[in-house]
Tab-separated table of C-alpha atoms in Angstrom:
chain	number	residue	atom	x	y	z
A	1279	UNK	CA	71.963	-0.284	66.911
A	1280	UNK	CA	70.621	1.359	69.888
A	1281	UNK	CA	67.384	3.712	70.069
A	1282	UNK	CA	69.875	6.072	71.547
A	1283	UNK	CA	72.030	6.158	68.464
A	1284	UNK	CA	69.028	7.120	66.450
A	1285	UNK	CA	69.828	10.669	68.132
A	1286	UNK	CA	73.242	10.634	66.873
A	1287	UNK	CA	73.908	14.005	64.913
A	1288	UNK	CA	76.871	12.092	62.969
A	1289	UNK	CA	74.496	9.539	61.643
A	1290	UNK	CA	71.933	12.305	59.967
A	1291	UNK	CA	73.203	11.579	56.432
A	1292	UNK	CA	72.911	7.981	57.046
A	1293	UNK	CA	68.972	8.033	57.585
A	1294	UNK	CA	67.108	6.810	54.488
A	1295	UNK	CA	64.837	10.239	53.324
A	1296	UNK	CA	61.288	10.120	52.603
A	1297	UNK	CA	58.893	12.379	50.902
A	1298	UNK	CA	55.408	13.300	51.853
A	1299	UNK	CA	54.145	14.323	48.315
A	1300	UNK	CA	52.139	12.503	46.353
A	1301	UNK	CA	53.650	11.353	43.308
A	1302	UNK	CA	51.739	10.576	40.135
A	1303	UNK	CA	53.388	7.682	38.907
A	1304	UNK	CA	51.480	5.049	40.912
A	1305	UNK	CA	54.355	2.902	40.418
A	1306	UNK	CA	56.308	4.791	43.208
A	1307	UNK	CA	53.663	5.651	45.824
A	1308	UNK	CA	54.452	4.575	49.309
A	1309	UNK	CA	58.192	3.399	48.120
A	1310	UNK	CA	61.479	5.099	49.933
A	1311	UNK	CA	63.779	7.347	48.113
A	1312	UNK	CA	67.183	6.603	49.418
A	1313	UNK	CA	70.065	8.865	48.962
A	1314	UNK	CA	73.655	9.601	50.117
A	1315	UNK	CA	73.568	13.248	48.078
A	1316	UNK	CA	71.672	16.482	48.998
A	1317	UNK	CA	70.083	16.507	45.554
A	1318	UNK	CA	67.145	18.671	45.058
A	1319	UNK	CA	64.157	16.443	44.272
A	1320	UNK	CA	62.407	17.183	40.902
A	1321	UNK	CA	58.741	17.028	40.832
A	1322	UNK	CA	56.700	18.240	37.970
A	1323	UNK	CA	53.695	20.220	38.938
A	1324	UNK	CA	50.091	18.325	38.800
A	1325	UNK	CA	48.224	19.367	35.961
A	1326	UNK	CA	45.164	21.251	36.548
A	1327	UNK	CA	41.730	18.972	36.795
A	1328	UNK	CA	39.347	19.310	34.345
A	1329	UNK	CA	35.702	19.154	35.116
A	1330	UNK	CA	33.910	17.224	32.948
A	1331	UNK	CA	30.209	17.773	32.247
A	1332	UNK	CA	28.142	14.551	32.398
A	1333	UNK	CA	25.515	14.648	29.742
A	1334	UNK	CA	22.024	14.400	31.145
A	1335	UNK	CA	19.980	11.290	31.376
A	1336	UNK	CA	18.447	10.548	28.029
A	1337	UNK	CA	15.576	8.993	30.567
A	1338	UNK	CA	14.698	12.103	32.319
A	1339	UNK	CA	14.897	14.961	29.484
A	1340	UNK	CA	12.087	13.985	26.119
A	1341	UNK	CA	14.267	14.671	22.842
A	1342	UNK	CA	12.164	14.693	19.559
A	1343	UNK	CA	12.580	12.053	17.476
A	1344	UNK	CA	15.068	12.288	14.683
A	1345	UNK	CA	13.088	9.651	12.231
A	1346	UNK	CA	10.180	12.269	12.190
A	1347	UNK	CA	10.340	14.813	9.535
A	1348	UNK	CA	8.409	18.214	9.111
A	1349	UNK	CA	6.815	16.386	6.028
A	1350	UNK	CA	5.758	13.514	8.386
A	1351	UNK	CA	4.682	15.768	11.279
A	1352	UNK	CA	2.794	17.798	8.601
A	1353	UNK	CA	0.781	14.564	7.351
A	1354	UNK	CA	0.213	13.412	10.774
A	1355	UNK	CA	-1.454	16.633	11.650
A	1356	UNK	CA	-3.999	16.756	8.280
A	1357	UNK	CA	-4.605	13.161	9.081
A	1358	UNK	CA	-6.038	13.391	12.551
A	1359	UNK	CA	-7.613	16.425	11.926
A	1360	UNK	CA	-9.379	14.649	9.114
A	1361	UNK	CA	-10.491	11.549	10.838
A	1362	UNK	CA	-9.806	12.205	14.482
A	1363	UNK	CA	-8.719	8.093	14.784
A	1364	UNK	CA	-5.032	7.471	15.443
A	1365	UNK	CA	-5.298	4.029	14.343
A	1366	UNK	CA	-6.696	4.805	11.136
A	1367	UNK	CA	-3.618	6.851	10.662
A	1368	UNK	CA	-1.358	4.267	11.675
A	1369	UNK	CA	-3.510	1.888	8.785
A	1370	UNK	CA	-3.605	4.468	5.807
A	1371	UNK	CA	-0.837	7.030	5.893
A	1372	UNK	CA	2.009	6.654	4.630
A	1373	UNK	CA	5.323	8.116	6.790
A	1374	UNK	CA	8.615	8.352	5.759
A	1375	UNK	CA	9.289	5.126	8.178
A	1376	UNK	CA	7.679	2.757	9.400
A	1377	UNK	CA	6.362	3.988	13.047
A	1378	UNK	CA	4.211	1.446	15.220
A	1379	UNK	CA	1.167	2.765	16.340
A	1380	UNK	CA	2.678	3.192	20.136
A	1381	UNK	CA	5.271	5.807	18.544
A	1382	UNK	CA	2.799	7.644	16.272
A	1383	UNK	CA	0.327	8.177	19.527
A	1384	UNK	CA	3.948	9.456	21.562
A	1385	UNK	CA	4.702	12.169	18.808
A	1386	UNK	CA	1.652	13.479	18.558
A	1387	UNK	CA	1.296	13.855	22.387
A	1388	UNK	CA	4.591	15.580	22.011
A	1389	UNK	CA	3.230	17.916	19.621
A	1390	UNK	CA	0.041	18.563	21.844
A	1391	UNK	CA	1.729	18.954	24.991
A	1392	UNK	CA	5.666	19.464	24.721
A	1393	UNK	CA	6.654	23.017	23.785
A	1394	UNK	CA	10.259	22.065	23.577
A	1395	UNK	CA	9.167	18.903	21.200
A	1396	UNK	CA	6.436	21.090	19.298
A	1397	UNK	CA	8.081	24.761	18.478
A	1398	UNK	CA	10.860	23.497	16.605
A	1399	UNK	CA	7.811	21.306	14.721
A	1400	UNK	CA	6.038	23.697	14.068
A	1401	UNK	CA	9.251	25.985	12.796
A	1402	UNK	CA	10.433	22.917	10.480
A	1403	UNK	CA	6.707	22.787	8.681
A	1404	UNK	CA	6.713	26.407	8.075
A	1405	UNK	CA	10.226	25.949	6.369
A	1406	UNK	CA	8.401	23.546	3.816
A	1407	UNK	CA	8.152	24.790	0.044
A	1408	UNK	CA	4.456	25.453	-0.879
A	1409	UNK	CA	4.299	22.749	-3.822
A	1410	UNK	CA	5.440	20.322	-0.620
A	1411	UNK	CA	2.436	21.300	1.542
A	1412	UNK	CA	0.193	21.655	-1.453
A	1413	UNK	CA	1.337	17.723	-2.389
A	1414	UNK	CA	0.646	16.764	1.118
A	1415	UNK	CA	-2.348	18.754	1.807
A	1416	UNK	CA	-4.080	16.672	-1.605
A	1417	UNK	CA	-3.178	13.311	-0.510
A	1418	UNK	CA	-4.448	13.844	3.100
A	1419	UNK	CA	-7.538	11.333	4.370
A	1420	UNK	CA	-10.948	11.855	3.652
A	1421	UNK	CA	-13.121	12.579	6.149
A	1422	UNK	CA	-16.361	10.958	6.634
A	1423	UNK	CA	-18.514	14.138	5.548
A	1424	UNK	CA	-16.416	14.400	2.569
A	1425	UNK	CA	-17.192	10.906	1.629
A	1426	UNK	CA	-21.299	11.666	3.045
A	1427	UNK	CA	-21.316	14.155	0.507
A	1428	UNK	CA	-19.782	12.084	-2.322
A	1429	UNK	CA	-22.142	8.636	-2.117
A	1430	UNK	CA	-25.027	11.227	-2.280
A	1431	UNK	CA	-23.468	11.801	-6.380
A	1432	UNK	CA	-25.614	9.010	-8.067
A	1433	UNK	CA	-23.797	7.012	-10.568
A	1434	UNK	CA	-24.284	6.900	-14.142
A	1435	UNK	CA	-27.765	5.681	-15.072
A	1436	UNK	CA	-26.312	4.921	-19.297
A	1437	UNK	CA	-22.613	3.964	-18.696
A	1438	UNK	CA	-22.923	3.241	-22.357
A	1439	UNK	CA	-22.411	7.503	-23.011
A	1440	UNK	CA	-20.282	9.838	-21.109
A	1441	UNK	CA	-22.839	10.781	-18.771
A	1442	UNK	CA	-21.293	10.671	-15.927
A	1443	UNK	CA	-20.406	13.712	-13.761
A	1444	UNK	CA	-17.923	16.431	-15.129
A	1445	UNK	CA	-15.152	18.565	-13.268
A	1446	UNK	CA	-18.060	21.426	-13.373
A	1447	UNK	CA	-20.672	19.790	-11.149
A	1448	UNK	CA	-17.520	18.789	-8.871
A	1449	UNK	CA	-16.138	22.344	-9.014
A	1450	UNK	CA	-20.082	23.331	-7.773
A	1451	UNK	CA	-20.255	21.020	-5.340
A	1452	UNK	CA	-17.128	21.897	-3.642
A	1453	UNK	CA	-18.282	25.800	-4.116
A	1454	UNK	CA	-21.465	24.861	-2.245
A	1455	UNK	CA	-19.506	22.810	0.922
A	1456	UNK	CA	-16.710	24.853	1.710
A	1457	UNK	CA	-16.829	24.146	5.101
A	1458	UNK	CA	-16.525	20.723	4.770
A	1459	UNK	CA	-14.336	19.451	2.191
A	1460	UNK	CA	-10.554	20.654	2.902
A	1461	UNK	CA	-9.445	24.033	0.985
A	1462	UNK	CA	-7.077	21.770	-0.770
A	1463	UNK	CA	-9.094	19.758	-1.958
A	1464	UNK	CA	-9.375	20.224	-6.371
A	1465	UNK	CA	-12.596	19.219	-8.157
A	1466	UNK	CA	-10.252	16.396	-10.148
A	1467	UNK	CA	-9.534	15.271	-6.866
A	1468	UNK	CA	-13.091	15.124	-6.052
A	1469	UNK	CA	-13.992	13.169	-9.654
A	1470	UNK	CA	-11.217	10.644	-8.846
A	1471	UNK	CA	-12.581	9.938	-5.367
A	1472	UNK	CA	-16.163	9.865	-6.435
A	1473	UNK	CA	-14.828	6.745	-9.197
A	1474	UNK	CA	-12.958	4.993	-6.463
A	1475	UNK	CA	-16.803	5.103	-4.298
A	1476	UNK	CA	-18.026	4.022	-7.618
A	1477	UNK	CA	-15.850	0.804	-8.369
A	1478	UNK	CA	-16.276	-0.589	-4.854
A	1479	UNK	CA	-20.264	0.004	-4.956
A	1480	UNK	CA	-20.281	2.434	-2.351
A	1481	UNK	CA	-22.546	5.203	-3.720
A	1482	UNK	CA	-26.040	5.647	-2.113
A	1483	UNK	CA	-27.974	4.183	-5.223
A	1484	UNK	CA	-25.880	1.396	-5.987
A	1485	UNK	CA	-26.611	-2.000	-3.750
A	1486	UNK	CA	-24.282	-5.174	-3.496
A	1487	UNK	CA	-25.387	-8.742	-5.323
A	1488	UNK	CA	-24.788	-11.429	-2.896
A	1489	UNK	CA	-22.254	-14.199	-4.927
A	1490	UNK	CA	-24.552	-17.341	-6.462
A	1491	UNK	CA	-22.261	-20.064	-5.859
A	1492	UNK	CA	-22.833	-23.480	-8.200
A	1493	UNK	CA	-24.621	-25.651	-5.701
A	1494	UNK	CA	-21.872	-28.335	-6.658
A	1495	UNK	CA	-19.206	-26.164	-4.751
A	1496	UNK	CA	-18.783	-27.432	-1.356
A	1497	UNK	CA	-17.745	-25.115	1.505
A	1498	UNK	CA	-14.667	-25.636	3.686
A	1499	UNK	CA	-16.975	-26.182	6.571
A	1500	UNK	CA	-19.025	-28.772	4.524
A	1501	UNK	CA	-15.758	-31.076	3.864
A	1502	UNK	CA	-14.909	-30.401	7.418
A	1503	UNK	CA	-17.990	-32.005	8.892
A	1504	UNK	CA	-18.198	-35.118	6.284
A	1505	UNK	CA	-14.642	-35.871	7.446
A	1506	UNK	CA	-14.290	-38.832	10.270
A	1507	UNK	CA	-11.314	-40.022	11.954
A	1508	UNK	CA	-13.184	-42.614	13.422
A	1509	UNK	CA	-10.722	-45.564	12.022
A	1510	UNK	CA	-7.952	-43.454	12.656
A	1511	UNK	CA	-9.233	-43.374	16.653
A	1512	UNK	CA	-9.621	-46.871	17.195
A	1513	UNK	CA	-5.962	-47.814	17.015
A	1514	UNK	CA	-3.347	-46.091	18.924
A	1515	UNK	CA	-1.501	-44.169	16.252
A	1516	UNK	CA	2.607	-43.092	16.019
A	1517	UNK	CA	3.541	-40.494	17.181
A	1518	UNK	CA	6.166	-39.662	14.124
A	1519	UNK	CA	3.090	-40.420	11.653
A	1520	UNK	CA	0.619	-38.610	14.168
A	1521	UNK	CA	2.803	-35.243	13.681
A	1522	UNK	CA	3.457	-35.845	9.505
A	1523	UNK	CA	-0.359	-36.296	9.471
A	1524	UNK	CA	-1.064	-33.061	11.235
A	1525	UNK	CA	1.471	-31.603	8.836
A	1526	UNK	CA	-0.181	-32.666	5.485
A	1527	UNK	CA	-3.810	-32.315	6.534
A	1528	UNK	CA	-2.901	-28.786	7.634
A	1529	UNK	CA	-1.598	-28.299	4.098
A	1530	UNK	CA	-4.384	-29.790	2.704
A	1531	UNK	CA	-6.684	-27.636	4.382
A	1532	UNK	CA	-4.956	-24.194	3.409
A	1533	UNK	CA	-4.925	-25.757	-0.276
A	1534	UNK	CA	-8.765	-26.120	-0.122
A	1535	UNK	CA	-9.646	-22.635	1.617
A	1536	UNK	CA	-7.281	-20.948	-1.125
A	1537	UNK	CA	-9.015	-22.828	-3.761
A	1538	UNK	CA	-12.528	-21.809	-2.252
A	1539	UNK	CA	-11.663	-18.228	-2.196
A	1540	UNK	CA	-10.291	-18.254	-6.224
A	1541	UNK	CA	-13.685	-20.006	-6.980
A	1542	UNK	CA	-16.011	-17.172	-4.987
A	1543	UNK	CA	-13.131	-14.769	-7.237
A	1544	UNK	CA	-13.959	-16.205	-10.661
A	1545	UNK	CA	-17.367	-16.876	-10.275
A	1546	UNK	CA	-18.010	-13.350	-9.068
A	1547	UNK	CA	-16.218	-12.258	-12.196
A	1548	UNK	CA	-17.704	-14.774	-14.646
A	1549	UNK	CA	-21.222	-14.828	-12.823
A	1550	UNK	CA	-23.782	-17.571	-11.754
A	1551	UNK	CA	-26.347	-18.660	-14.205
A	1552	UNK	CA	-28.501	-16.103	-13.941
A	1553	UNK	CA	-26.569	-13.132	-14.446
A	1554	UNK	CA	-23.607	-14.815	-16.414
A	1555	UNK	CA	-21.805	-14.217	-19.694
A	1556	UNK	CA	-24.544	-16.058	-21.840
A	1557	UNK	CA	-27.595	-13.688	-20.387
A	1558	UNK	CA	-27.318	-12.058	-23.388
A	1559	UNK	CA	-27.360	-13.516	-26.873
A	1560	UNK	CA	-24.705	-11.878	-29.758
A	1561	UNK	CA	-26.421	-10.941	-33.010
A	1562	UNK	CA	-24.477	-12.090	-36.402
A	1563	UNK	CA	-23.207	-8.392	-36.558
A	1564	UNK	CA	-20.921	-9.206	-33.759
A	1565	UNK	CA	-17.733	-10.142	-33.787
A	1566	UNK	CA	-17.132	-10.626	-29.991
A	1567	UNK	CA	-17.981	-9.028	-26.588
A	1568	UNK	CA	-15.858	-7.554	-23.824
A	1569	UNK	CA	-18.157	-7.840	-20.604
A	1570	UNK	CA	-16.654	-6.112	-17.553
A	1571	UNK	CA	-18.463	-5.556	-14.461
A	1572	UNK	CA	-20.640	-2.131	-15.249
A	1573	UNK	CA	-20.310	-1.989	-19.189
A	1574	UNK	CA	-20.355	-4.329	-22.162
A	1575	UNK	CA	-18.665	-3.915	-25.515
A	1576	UNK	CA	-19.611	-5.231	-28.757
A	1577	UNK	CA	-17.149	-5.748	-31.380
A	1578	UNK	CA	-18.571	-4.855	-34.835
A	1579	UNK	CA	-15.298	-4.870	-36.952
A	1580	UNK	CA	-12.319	-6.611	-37.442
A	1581	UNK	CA	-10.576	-4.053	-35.261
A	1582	UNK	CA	-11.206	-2.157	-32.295
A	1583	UNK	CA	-8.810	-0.173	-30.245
A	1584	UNK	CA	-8.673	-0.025	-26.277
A	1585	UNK	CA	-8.078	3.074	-24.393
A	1586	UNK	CA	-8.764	6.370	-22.891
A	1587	UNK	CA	-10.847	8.740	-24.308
A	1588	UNK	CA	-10.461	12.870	-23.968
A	1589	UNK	CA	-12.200	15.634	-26.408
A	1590	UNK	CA	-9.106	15.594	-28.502
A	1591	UNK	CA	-8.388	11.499	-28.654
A	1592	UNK	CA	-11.429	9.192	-29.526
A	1593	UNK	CA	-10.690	4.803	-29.110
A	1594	UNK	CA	-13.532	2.413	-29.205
A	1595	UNK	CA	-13.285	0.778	-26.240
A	1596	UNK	CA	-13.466	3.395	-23.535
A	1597	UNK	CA	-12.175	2.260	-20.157
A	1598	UNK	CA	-12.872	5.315	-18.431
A	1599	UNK	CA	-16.003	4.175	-17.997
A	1600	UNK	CA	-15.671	1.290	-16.035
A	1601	UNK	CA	-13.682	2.715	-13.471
A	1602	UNK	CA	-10.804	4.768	-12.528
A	1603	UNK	CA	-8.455	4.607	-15.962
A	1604	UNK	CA	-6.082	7.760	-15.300
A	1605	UNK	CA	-2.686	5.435	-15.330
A	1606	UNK	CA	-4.522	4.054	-18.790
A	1607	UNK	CA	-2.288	5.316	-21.760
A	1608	UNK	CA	-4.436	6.935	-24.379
A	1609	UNK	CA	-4.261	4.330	-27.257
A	1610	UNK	CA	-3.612	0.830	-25.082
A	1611	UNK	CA	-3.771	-1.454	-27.394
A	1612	UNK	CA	-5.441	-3.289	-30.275
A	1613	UNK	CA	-8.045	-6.258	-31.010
A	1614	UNK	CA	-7.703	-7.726	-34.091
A	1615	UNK	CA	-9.617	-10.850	-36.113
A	1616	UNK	CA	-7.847	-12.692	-38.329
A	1617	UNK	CA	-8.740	-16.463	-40.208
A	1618	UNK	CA	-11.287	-16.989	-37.350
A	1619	UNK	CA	-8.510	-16.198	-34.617
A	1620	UNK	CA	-8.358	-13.005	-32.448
A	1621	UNK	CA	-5.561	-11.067	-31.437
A	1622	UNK	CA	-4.719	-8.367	-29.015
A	1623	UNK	CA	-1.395	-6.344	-29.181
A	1624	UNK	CA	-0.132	-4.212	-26.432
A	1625	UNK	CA	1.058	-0.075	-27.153
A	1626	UNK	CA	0.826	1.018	-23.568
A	1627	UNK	CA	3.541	1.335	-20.940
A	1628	UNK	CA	1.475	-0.810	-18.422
A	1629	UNK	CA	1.004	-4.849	-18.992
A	1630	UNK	CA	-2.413	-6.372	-20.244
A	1631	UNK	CA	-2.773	-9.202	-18.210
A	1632	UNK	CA	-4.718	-12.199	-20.344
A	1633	UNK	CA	-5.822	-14.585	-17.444
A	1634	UNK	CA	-2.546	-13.774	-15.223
A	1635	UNK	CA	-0.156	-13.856	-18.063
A	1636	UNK	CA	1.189	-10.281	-18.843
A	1637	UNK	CA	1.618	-8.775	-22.177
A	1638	UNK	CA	4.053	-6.251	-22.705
A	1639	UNK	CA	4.151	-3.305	-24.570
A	1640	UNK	CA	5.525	-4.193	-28.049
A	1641	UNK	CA	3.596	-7.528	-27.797
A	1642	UNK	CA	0.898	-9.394	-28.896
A	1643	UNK	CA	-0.769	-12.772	-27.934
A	1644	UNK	CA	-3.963	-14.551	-28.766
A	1645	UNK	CA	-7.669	-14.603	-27.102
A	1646	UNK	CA	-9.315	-17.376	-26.716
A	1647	UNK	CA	-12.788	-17.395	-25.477
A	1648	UNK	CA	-14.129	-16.250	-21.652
A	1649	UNK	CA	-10.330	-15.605	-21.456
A	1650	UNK	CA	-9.861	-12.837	-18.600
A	1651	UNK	CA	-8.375	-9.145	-19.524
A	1652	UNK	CA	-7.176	-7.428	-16.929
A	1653	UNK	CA	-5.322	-3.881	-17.158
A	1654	UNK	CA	-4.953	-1.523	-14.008
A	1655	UNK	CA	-7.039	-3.475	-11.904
A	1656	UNK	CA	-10.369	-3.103	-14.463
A	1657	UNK	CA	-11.353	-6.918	-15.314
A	1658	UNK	CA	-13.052	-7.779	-18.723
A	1659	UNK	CA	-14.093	-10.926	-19.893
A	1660	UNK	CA	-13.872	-11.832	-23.792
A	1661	UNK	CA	-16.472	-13.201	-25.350
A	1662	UNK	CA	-16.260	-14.941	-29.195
A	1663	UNK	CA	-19.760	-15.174	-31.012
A	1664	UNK	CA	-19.564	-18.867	-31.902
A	1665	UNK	CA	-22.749	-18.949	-33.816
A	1666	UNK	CA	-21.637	-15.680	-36.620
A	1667	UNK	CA	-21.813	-15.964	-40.069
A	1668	UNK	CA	-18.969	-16.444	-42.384
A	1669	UNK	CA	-18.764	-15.922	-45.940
A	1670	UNK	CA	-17.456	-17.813	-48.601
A	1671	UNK	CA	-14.047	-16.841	-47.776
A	1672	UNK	CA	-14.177	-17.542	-44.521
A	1673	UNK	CA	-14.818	-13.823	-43.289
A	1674	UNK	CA	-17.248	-12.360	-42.008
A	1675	UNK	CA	-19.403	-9.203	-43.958
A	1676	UNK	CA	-18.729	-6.391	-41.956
A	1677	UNK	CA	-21.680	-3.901	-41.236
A	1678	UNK	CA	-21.924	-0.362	-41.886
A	1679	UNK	CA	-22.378	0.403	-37.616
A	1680	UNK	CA	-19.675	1.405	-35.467
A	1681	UNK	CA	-16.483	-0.533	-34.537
A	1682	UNK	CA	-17.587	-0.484	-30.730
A	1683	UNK	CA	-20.737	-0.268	-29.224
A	1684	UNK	CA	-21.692	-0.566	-25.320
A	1685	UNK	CA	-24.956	-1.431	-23.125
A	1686	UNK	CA	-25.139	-3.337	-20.288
């Protein structure tokens, strides 16, 4: 065909039609609708475009942190204001999770310097019940004039009689320092502090003993030097049995360090021979001895009971004063002698441990001599008089004295 027939009004039905919309269905774009019919084409109408709102960049707006919690911001803020040291409060307080010390540094610039970060803080805290800022306000750090104050409270000159300091001299003390100790701070929670100074030997009177060490106990370093690889050097050694003896003498090494440390342990606890367990001499009165680190305890009967005293409760063996004994039930437990043997049986909720073996509650086991008693972190040592007199019947004639008697 001809370009001139392409003019042709009698060939207008022939042509193949084509539409200039844009269809939707991408499976007919650019394609040729042919027909011999004047049909009406059907198109649906385009749906109207909805704009979409992209979120923000995480990156360039500062969201708080959902793992921090009013209670959390709440200790965060008593704890710096206590010691002003960010990594102490990383090292002491405890959070509701674990932060790192890079995120604990981040929130509280947030709470410094972020009003969007720090409003709805401060709104969340001031939400909080007031037993749950009264809890957190007590457990908060101490400060280092808190403590000043408390090491200038001399300890007990006659731990033998409850001498030391009552909730009344704490209660005057904190009347005289209001400045410095916080104004949620309780004269218990002053006594309980001042006993924690105590145990560790932190008070201003009290001084440190350096460790006597037997002079048969050699040091890690000592071993190290008298060792020579001399005949291992001279011959060219495997390289498998290099790296296995590498291997074992590391072992043996951590082995002997561990050991070193339990031995500087026990014979802190037991003592060297001049301040040990046989310093003092047991009369024939005197059944045994418990010997813990500030008091000593005679045992002048066949039974003695070990516990907590109050002005309403009374027990021979008064832990309370050796150190802190608040988790301590009143009436512990029991020592009893028997044909020449010695028991102890166990009524508290919390295990007596007899050197690293626990007793429960309910139970009883038997004592043999410089065993170890330990019971909420307060160490004894047990002492048996071996040179007491027995009687005819093989016990002993009891004295008219007191079951329990202390001196140091």
């Amino acid at each position: 065909m001809s370009a001139g027939d392409d003019s042709n009004p009698g060939n207008s039905s022939e042509k193949p039609r084509r539409t200039s919309r844009s269809l939707k269905r991408k499976k007919y774009d650019d394609e040729v609708i042919e027909t011999t019919l004047p049909t009406k084409l059907i198109v649906s109408e385009p749906r109207p475009i909805r704009k979409v709102r992209r979120s923000p960049n995480p990156k360039q707006t500062l969201l708080p942190n959902t793992a921090w919690t009013p209670k959390d911001d709440l200790k965060l803020i008593l704890a710096v204001q206590q010691c002003c040291d960010l990594a102490m409060v990383h090292k002491c307080v405890k959070f509701s999770h674990k932060h790192t010390y890079q995120e604990i540094e981040e929130r509280w610039y947030q709470l410094l310097y972020i009003p969007e970060i720090s409003n709805p803080a401060t709104a969340a805290i001031s939400n909080l019940t007031l037993e749950e800022k009264s809890a957190i306000e007590r457990k908060t750090l101490w400060s280092s004039k808190e403590e000043a104050i408390l090491q200038q409270v001399e300890a007990s000159s006659q731990p033998t009689q409850p001498t030391q300091p009552k909730l009344d001299f704490f209660a005057s003390l904190l009347h005289q320092h209001p400045l410095v100790f916080h104004p949620a701070r309780t004269p218990r929670d002053l006594m309980i502090q001042w006993e924690r100074l105590r145990q560790y030997s932190l008070l201003a009177d009290q001084t440190v003993q350096p460790q006597n060490l037997a002079e048969s106990v050699l040091n890690f370093s000592d071993v190290e030097e008298q060792m020579t690889d001399e005949e291992l050097l001279a011959e060219q050694p495997d390289p498998v049995l290099a790296n296995e003896m590498r291997k074992i003498d590391r072992r043996h090494k951590l082995e002997i360090r561990k050991l070193e440390e339990e031995i500087r342990h026990w014979h802190s606890m037991v003592g060297g021979p001049d301040n040990g367990p046989f310093s003092f001499d047991l009369d024939n009165e005197t059944y045994a001895a418990l010997r813990g680190r500030l008091v000593r305890y005679l045992m002048r009967s066949k039974e003695i009971t070990l516990g907590r005293a109050t002005p309403t409760h009374q027990v021979d063996v008064d832990f309370s004063l050796e150190g802190p004994a608040w988790k301590i039930s009143l009436k512990q437990g029991i020592i009893k002698y028997h044909a020449g043997e010695f028991f102890l049986w166990n009524f508290g909720k919390r295990p007596i441990y007899i050197d690293g073996h626990p007793v429960i509650q309910g139970c009883h086991t038997k004592l043999q001599h410089q065993c170890v008693i330990e019971i909420c972190s307060l160490k004894f040592i047990f002492l048996i008089n071996q040179n007491m007199s027995d009687t005819k019947g093989g016990e002993k004639s009891l004295p008219s004295t007191s079951a329990a008697s202390g001196g140091k």
